[in-house]
Amino acid sequence: MRNGISVTGLSEFVDEIKQNAEEGIAAYGVELNWQSGTRSKVKTLPMTIGTHRISRDFSWEIDEPRQLLGCNHAPNPQEYLLSGVGACIMVGFAVGASVMEIQLETLKVTVQGELNLAGFLNITPDVPVSFTELKYCIEVAGNGTPEQFEQLRQTALKQSPNAMTIMNQVSVVGDLIIK
Amino acid sequence: MRENNTSIKGDQRAQSALTEGVRWASDLTRARQAGPSLSHKDWSQAGFSTAAVHAGTMDDEATGAVGTPIYQTSTFLLGDEQYRSVEEGYARDRFIYTRYGNPNQWALQTKLAALEGAESALVFSSGMAAITATVMALLDKGAHIVASNELYGGTYNLFNQEMPTMGISVSYVDPRDYEAIEAAIRPETQMMYFEALTNPLLKLVDVRRLADIAERKQVRLVIDGTFLPPVCCRMIEQGADIVIHSASKYLNGHSDLIAGAIMGSRKLVDMVWPRLLAFGGSLDPHACFMFERGLKTLAIRMAAHERSALSLASYLEKHPLVKRVYYPLLSTHPDHDLAQRVLRNGGGMIAFEISGGDTAALELLKHLKIPKQATSLGGVESLVSLPYNTSHAGYTSKQRLDMGINPGCVRLSVGIEDPEDLIADFDQALKAL
């Protein structure tokens, strides 16, 4: 299959959602358990797509570098955030290339951002806690024209749930349970 | 973009999803449809016998020969259209290589789908190949199955010995304890797996009730319908997502080939198809031809099975050496009311318990002249076996007792022989004990 993606399966899934909007609802979750220091262990929770549940038996660790008081045993939360944005753009790019009948040879996405820790540490109250800018770069080789690749870049960003979640902001609601 | 239909070697209705101007997923236009098939006649209003004879069967255009020719080939001439189907992911709709699909498989699959009232079907080289491919297609890493605690031994071995290796766990529950079934469902449960009529004690499972639980819990319901082919009950109509058959039994009906089949929505059967390719359990064209021929007489065979089974079960029930008889159409069967509601035909399976335990049961088998002492079921000839040393040999004796399989339990697959002859044979064999 071109780029390893079934455009037939994609088309049939698109039609399924057009016929029944409920089939397009995907619900995700992760659970983090503190291990020690800055290190935590994450596991995925069962997700649902449409009306059916899917087992998600995956786990990974998150830590901070020693300079940020961790043990440097795993990528840190910011790196996971950046990888989530980059992977999401990459999926969109590969899917878009497939429906445009472009054969990809190589595809690389880098995402970088800079934080001022004075914001997190509240040393300087007017310094933002958040990233102020994320920079991505897509390096691609394939049989598309420059115009097609530019169109793909724009579409992959515009249709990326993760990129759009950051660009458009999303409300974060929470609970506290004291045991 | 699209070639005209004369160049299509496969399902003429199935086309590329790609057209000029497609820029994103929402522009794609291909929708799922029933099949794949070389014929698209609607058999939904036809009776079982008519569909069994005609659905999917193709006369040879070149010679006028009646019936589906045998396409005994491993591979097919390739053209641009087939290459495109591989590139775009609709290779199931084209003829490429017999493991992927073959006209004899398609003819059979169309007939099976018509009989079940399903959108799609797949045939396999055995029932276990069908079960393995289906289960592996519908489950993910870390998944959990809620299954009957009275599974066919081969399925139990797959679940008990192979699934844990792949990180998949199974809980076994009484197939008629619906509260326990629901309580066994966990967050990671993805499938409920049950047999429509259990082996050997013929407990009839309420598929609609299981389907209701599956829908509320967002899990898939897979039913092994081997003991109850579509003439008896259509499992998809009852709410199953996929129905699986060991086609070596009633569907083929002549004890002369090994095959499996699944029927269900095109969406789910399309998910199973790549596992058929990966695990390799494809059915040879000649076996498909034999299976198709056998399947044509399914309805009349089932009528004969039921007639002989009901007569023999009624006879056995009155015999002083027989402690208990299980047949769904007997009024004494615990699920008789459900059977009255959901079964169009009671099938040909009987189980009974003889006084004197397994020793007496073995002795009875030696004196029977018509039923052959062999495992398997669903053929035109009556077959008799003892669960303790055949289908349920993989269970411990305590597990068998817990299931209700007591010493002296005999499983009888009643063939299509005349009921009077079968009764006379059992009469002489019981007298000899």
mmCIF file of N, CA, C and O in Angstrom, chain A residues 59-119:
data_model
loop_
_atom_site.group_PDB
_atom_site.id
_atom_site.type_symbol
_atom_site.label_atom_id
_atom_site.label_comp_id
_atom_site.label_asym_id
_atom_site.label_seq_id
_atom_site.Cartn_x
_atom_site.Cartn_y
_atom_site.Cartn_z
ATOM 1 N N SER A 59 2.819 1.553 28.345
ATOM 2 C CA SER A 59 3.264 2.387 29.462
ATOM 3 C C SER A 59 4.654 2.918 29.173
ATOM 4 O O SER A 59 5.397 2.347 28.374
ATOM 5 N N TRP A 60 4.977 4.017 29.806
ATOM 6 C CA TRP A 60 6.295 4.610 29.649
ATOM 7 C C TRP A 60 6.592 5.494 30.854
ATOM 8 O O TRP A 60 5.687 5.783 31.656
ATOM 9 N N GLU A 61 7.850 5.893 30.944
ATOM 10 C CA GLU A 61 8.243 6.739 32.079
ATOM 11 C C GLU A 61 8.511 8.155 31.612
ATOM 12 O O GLU A 61 8.864 8.397 30.453
ATOM 13 N N ILE A 62 8.377 9.062 32.551
ATOM 14 C CA ILE A 62 8.698 10.474 32.306
ATOM 15 C C ILE A 62 9.587 10.932 33.462
ATOM 16 O O ILE A 62 9.351 10.579 34.618
ATOM 17 N N ASP A 63 10.615 11.683 33.129
ATOM 18 C CA ASP A 63 11.514 12.184 34.175
ATOM 19 C C ASP A 63 12.010 13.570 33.756
ATOM 20 O O ASP A 63 11.618 14.094 32.718
ATOM 21 N N GLU A 64 12.853 14.144 34.576
ATOM 22 C CA GLU A 64 13.491 15.429 34.252
ATOM 23 C C GLU A 64 15.004 15.219 34.255
ATOM 24 O O GLU A 64 15.511 14.307 34.917
ATOM 25 N N PRO A 65 15.741 16.037 33.529
ATOM 26 C CA PRO A 65 17.212 15.945 33.607
ATOM 27 C C PRO A 65 17.709 16.314 35.012
ATOM 28 O O PRO A 65 16.972 16.912 35.810
ATOM 29 N N ARG A 66 18.943 15.917 35.265
ATOM 30 C CA ARG A 66 19.493 16.184 36.605
ATOM 31 C C ARG A 66 19.489 17.672 36.932
ATOM 32 O O ARG A 66 19.290 18.070 38.085
ATOM 33 N N GLN A 67 19.702 18.480 35.894
ATOM 34 C CA GLN A 67 19.749 19.927 36.103
ATOM 35 C C GLN A 67 18.402 20.453 36.616
ATOM 36 O O GLN A 67 18.331 21.508 37.233
ATOM 37 N N LEU A 68 17.342 19.683 36.324
ATOM 38 C CA LEU A 68 16.013 20.086 36.810
ATOM 39 C C LEU A 68 15.557 19.133 37.913
ATOM 40 O O LEU A 68 14.381 18.840 38.054
ATOM 41 N N LEU A 69 16.519 18.634 38.650
ATOM 42 C CA LEU A 69 16.315 17.872 39.884
ATOM 43 C C LEU A 69 15.807 16.441 39.658
ATOM 44 O O LEU A 69 15.346 15.791 40.590
ATOM 45 N N GLY A 70 15.905 15.977 38.418
ATOM 46 C CA GLY A 70 15.495 14.599 38.149
ATOM 47 C C GLY A 70 16.696 13.681 38.055
ATOM 48 O O GLY A 70 17.811 14.044 38.454
ATOM 49 N N CYS A 71 16.484 12.467 37.529
ATOM 50 C CA CYS A 71 17.557 11.493 37.344
ATOM 51 C C CYS A 71 17.865 11.273 35.871
ATOM 52 O O CYS A 71 18.686 10.432 35.528
ATOM 53 N N ASN A 72 17.156 11.950 35.016
ATOM 54 C CA ASN A 72 17.380 11.846 33.570
ATOM 55 C C ASN A 72 17.164 10.415 33.065
ATOM 56 O O ASN A 72 17.887 9.955 32.195
ATOM 57 N N HIS A 73 16.137 9.747 33.622
ATOM 58 C CA HIS A 73 15.877 8.365 33.225
ATOM 59 C C HIS A 73 14.943 8.255 32.013
ATOM 60 O O HIS A 73 14.773 7.166 31.481
ATOM 61 N N ALA A 74 14.341 9.341 31.628
ATOM 62 C CA ALA A 74 13.345 9.267 30.549
ATOM 63 C C ALA A 74 13.117 10.676 30.005
ATOM 64 O O ALA A 74 13.526 11.659 30.637
ATOM 65 N N PRO A 75 12.484 10.778 28.838
ATOM 66 C CA PRO A 75 12.162 12.118 28.330
ATOM 67 C C PRO A 75 11.303 12.884 29.331
ATOM 68 O O PRO A 75 10.622 12.288 30.182
ATOM 69 N N ASN A 76 11.337 14.201 29.210
ATOM 70 C CA ASN A 76 10.563 14.988 30.181
ATOM 71 C C ASN A 76 9.203 15.399 29.603
ATOM 72 O O ASN A 76 8.925 15.169 28.430
ATOM 73 N N PRO A 77 8.342 15.974 30.404
ATOM 74 C CA PRO A 77 6.969 16.268 29.935
ATOM 75 C C PRO A 77 6.948 17.153 28.699
ATOM 76 O O PRO A 77 6.092 16.977 27.824
ATOM 77 N N GLN A 78 7.876 18.103 28.603
ATOM 78 C CA GLN A 78 7.881 18.994 27.446
ATOM 79 C C GLN A 78 8.235 18.218 26.173
ATOM 80 O O GLN A 78 7.679 18.475 25.101
ATOM 81 N N GLU A 79 9.168 17.280 26.313
ATOM 82 C CA GLU A 79 9.540 16.488 25.134
ATOM 83 C C GLU A 79 8.379 15.600 24.668
ATOM 84 O O GLU A 79 8.172 15.398 23.469
ATOM 85 N N TYR A 80 7.614 15.073 25.634
ATOM 86 C CA TYR A 80 6.437 14.304 25.237
ATOM 87 C C TYR A 80 5.403 15.190 24.549
ATOM 88 O O TYR A 80 4.756 14.800 23.575
ATOM 89 N N LEU A 81 5.261 16.416 25.056
ATOM 90 C CA LEU A 81 4.318 17.355 24.430
ATOM 91 C C LEU A 81 4.751 17.637 22.988
ATOM 92 O O LEU A 81 3.939 17.574 22.058
ATOM 93 N N LEU A 82 6.043 17.928 22.803
ATOM 94 C CA LEU A 82 6.537 18.238 21.459
ATOM 95 C C LEU A 82 6.402 17.019 20.538
ATOM 96 O O LEU A 82 6.043 17.152 19.371
ATOM 97 N N SER A 83 6.691 15.839 21.073
ATOM 98 C CA SER A 83 6.591 14.637 20.216
ATOM 99 C C SER A 83 5.141 14.365 19.847
ATOM 100 O O SER A 83 4.847 13.906 18.734
ATOM 101 N N GLY A 84 4.231 14.658 20.763
ATOM 102 C CA GLY A 84 2.804 14.468 20.463
ATOM 103 C C GLY A 84 2.345 15.395 19.346
ATOM 104 O O GLY A 84 1.546 15.003 18.489
ATOM 105 N N VAL A 85 2.857 16.603 19.340
ATOM 106 C CA VAL A 85 2.513 17.552 18.273
ATOM 107 C C VAL A 85 3.151 17.095 16.956
ATOM 108 O O VAL A 85 2.493 17.042 15.909
ATOM 109 N N GLY A 86 4.432 16.726 17.032
ATOM 110 C CA GLY A 86 5.143 16.326 15.817
ATOM 111 C C GLY A 86 4.562 15.071 15.183
ATOM 112 O O GLY A 86 4.386 14.997 13.960
ATOM 113 N N ALA A 87 4.242 14.076 16.021
ATOM 114 C CA ALA A 87 3.697 12.820 15.488
ATOM 115 C C ALA A 87 2.338 13.056 14.842
ATOM 116 O O ALA A 87 2.002 12.440 13.820
ATOM 117 N N CYS A 88 1.577 13.950 15.443
ATOM 118 C CA CYS A 88 0.238 14.235 14.926
ATOM 119 C C CYS A 88 0.337 14.902 13.548
ATOM 120 O O CYS A 88 -0.392 14.553 12.617
ATOM 121 N N ILE A 89 1.273 15.842 13.417
ATOM 122 C CA ILE A 89 1.495 16.493 12.112
ATOM 123 C C ILE A 89 1.968 15.447 11.102
ATOM 124 O O ILE A 89 1.542 15.434 9.952
ATOM 125 N N MET A 90 2.833 14.552 11.560
ATOM 126 C CA MET A 90 3.370 13.528 10.654
ATOM 127 C C MET A 90 2.275 12.602 10.140
ATOM 128 O O MET A 90 2.240 12.260 8.950
ATOM 129 N N VAL A 91 1.348 12.204 11.032
ATOM 130 C CA VAL A 91 0.235 11.345 10.600
ATOM 131 C C VAL A 91 -0.570 12.055 9.517
ATOM 132 O O VAL A 91 -0.894 11.484 8.462
ATOM 133 N N GLY A 92 -0.880 13.328 9.768
ATOM 134 C CA GLY A 92 -1.662 14.091 8.790
ATOM 135 C C GLY A 92 -0.940 14.209 7.460
ATOM 136 O O GLY A 92 -1.549 14.112 6.386
ATOM 137 N N PHE A 93 0.361 14.399 7.532
ATOM 138 C CA PHE A 93 1.142 14.551 6.307
ATOM 139 C C PHE A 93 1.140 13.246 5.505
ATOM 140 O O PHE A 93 0.940 13.244 4.288
ATOM 141 N N ALA A 94 1.343 12.136 6.180
ATOM 142 C CA ALA A 94 1.390 10.832 5.489
ATOM 143 C C ALA A 94 0.014 10.467 4.918
ATOM 144 O O ALA A 94 -0.087 9.956 3.800
ATOM 145 N N VAL A 95 -1.045 10.747 5.694
ATOM 146 C CA VAL A 95 -2.400 10.468 5.202
ATOM 147 C C VAL A 95 -2.698 11.344 3.994
ATOM 148 O O VAL A 95 -3.200 10.881 2.952
ATOM 149 N N GLY A 96 -2.374 12.644 4.121
ATOM 150 C CA GLY A 96 -2.628 13.580 3.022
ATOM 151 C C GLY A 96 -1.860 13.183 1.773
ATOM 152 O O GLY A 96 -2.396 13.225 0.652
ATOM 153 N N ALA A 97 -0.606 12.786 1.941
ATOM 154 C CA ALA A 97 0.191 12.358 0.791
ATOM 155 C C ALA A 97 -0.466 11.157 0.118
ATOM 156 O O ALA A 97 -0.532 11.074 -1.116
ATOM 157 N N SER A 98 -0.999 10.244 0.914
ATOM 158 C CA SER A 98 -1.602 9.029 0.347
ATOM 159 C C SER A 98 -2.847 9.361 -0.469
ATOM 160 O O SER A 98 -3.033 8.808 -1.555
ATOM 161 N N VAL A 99 -3.706 10.222 0.066
ATOM 162 C CA VAL A 99 -4.922 10.537 -0.699
ATOM 163 C C VAL A 99 -4.592 11.386 -1.929
ATOM 164 O O VAL A 99 -5.356 11.415 -2.897
ATOM 165 N N MET A 100 -3.428 12.079 -1.906
ATOM 166 C CA MET A 100 -3.000 12.835 -3.098
ATOM 167 C C MET A 100 -2.119 11.980 -4.005
ATOM 168 O O MET A 100 -1.536 12.484 -4.966
ATOM 169 N N GLU A 101 -2.039 10.691 -3.698
ATOM 170 C CA GLU A 101 -1.279 9.726 -4.508
ATOM 171 C C GLU A 101 0.200 10.100 -4.617
ATOM 172 O O GLU A 101 0.822 9.944 -5.667
ATOM 173 N N ILE A 102 0.766 10.614 -3.537
ATOM 174 C CA ILE A 102 2.193 10.951 -3.489
ATOM 175 C C ILE A 102 2.913 9.838 -2.738
ATOM 176 O O ILE A 102 2.529 9.498 -1.607
ATOM 177 N N GLN A 103 3.938 9.289 -3.354
ATOM 178 C CA GLN A 103 4.749 8.278 -2.679
ATOM 179 C C GLN A 103 5.847 8.978 -1.881
ATOM 180 O O GLN A 103 6.665 9.707 -2.445
ATOM 181 N N LEU A 104 5.844 8.771 -0.591
ATOM 182 C CA LEU A 104 6.883 9.354 0.262
ATOM 183 C C LEU A 104 8.099 8.431 0.285
ATOM 184 O O LEU A 104 7.955 7.213 0.312
ATOM 185 N N GLU A 105 9.253 9.011 0.303
ATOM 186 C CA GLU A 105 10.482 8.232 0.469
ATOM 187 C C GLU A 105 11.020 8.405 1.883
ATOM 188 O O GLU A 105 11.345 7.434 2.557
ATOM 189 N N THR A 106 11.141 9.635 2.317
ATOM 190 C CA THR A 106 11.529 9.911 3.704
ATOM 191 C C THR A 106 10.668 11.051 4.228
ATOM 192 O O THR A 106 10.213 11.910 3.459
ATOM 193 N N LEU A 107 10.459 11.033 5.510
ATOM 194 C CA LEU A 107 9.673 12.102 6.147
ATOM 195 C C LEU A 107 10.204 12.293 7.564
ATOM 196 O O LEU A 107 10.281 11.328 8.332
ATOM 197 N N LYS A 108 10.627 13.496 7.854
ATOM 198 C CA LYS A 108 11.155 13.786 9.190
ATOM 199 C C LYS A 108 10.503 15.068 9.706
ATOM 200 O O LYS A 108 10.406 16.053 8.963
ATOM 201 N N VAL A 109 10.074 15.029 10.926
ATOM 202 C CA VAL A 109 9.482 16.220 11.545
ATOM 203 C C VAL A 109 10.283 16.549 12.797
ATOM 204 O O VAL A 109 10.519 15.665 13.634
ATOM 205 N N THR A 110 10.716 17.772 12.931
ATOM 206 C CA THR A 110 11.330 18.201 14.188
ATOM 207 C C THR A 110 10.460 19.295 14.789
ATOM 208 O O THR A 110 9.893 20.124 14.069
ATOM 209 N N VAL A 111 10.342 19.262 16.082
ATOM 210 C CA VAL A 111 9.569 20.291 16.794
ATOM 211 C C VAL A 111 10.435 20.801 17.933
ATOM 212 O O VAL A 111 10.996 20.001 18.703
ATOM 213 N N GLN A 112 10.569 22.095 18.029
ATOM 214 C CA GLN A 112 11.408 22.681 19.070
ATOM 215 C C GLN A 112 10.668 23.836 19.738
ATOM 216 O O GLN A 112 9.844 24.526 19.115
ATOM 217 N N GLY A 113 10.992 24.055 20.987
ATOM 218 C CA GLY A 113 10.390 25.164 21.706
ATOM 219 C C GLY A 113 11.290 25.605 22.837
ATOM 220 O O GLY A 113 12.208 24.883 23.245
ATOM 221 N N GLU A 114 11.065 26.780 23.333
ATOM 222 C CA GLU A 114 11.918 27.336 24.393
ATOM 223 C C GLU A 114 11.033 27.845 25.521
ATOM 224 O O GLU A 114 10.018 28.509 25.279
ATOM 225 N N LEU A 115 11.427 27.479 26.719
ATOM 226 C CA LEU A 115 10.712 27.925 27.922
ATOM 227 C C LEU A 115 11.622 28.833 28.744
ATOM 228 O O LEU A 115 12.831 28.609 28.782
ATOM 229 N N ASN A 116 11.046 29.752 29.440
ATOM 230 C CA ASN A 116 11.799 30.491 30.450
ATOM 231 C C ASN A 116 11.359 29.946 31.806
ATOM 232 O O ASN A 116 10.208 30.155 32.229
ATOM 233 N N LEU A 117 12.249 29.206 32.467
ATOM 234 C CA LEU A 117 11.877 28.554 33.723
ATOM 235 C C LEU A 117 11.581 29.552 34.836
ATOM 236 O O LEU A 117 11.001 29.184 35.865
ATOM 237 N N ALA A 118 11.946 30.806 34.609
ATOM 238 C CA ALA A 118 11.592 31.845 35.588
ATOM 239 C C ALA A 118 10.072 31.956 35.702
ATOM 240 O O ALA A 118 9.550 32.370 36.743
ATOM 241 N N GLY A 119 9.387 31.557 34.645
ATOM 242 C CA GLY A 119 7.920 31.577 34.697
ATOM 243 C C GLY A 119 7.404 30.447 35.572
ATOM 244 O O GLY A 119 6.621 30.667 36.502
#
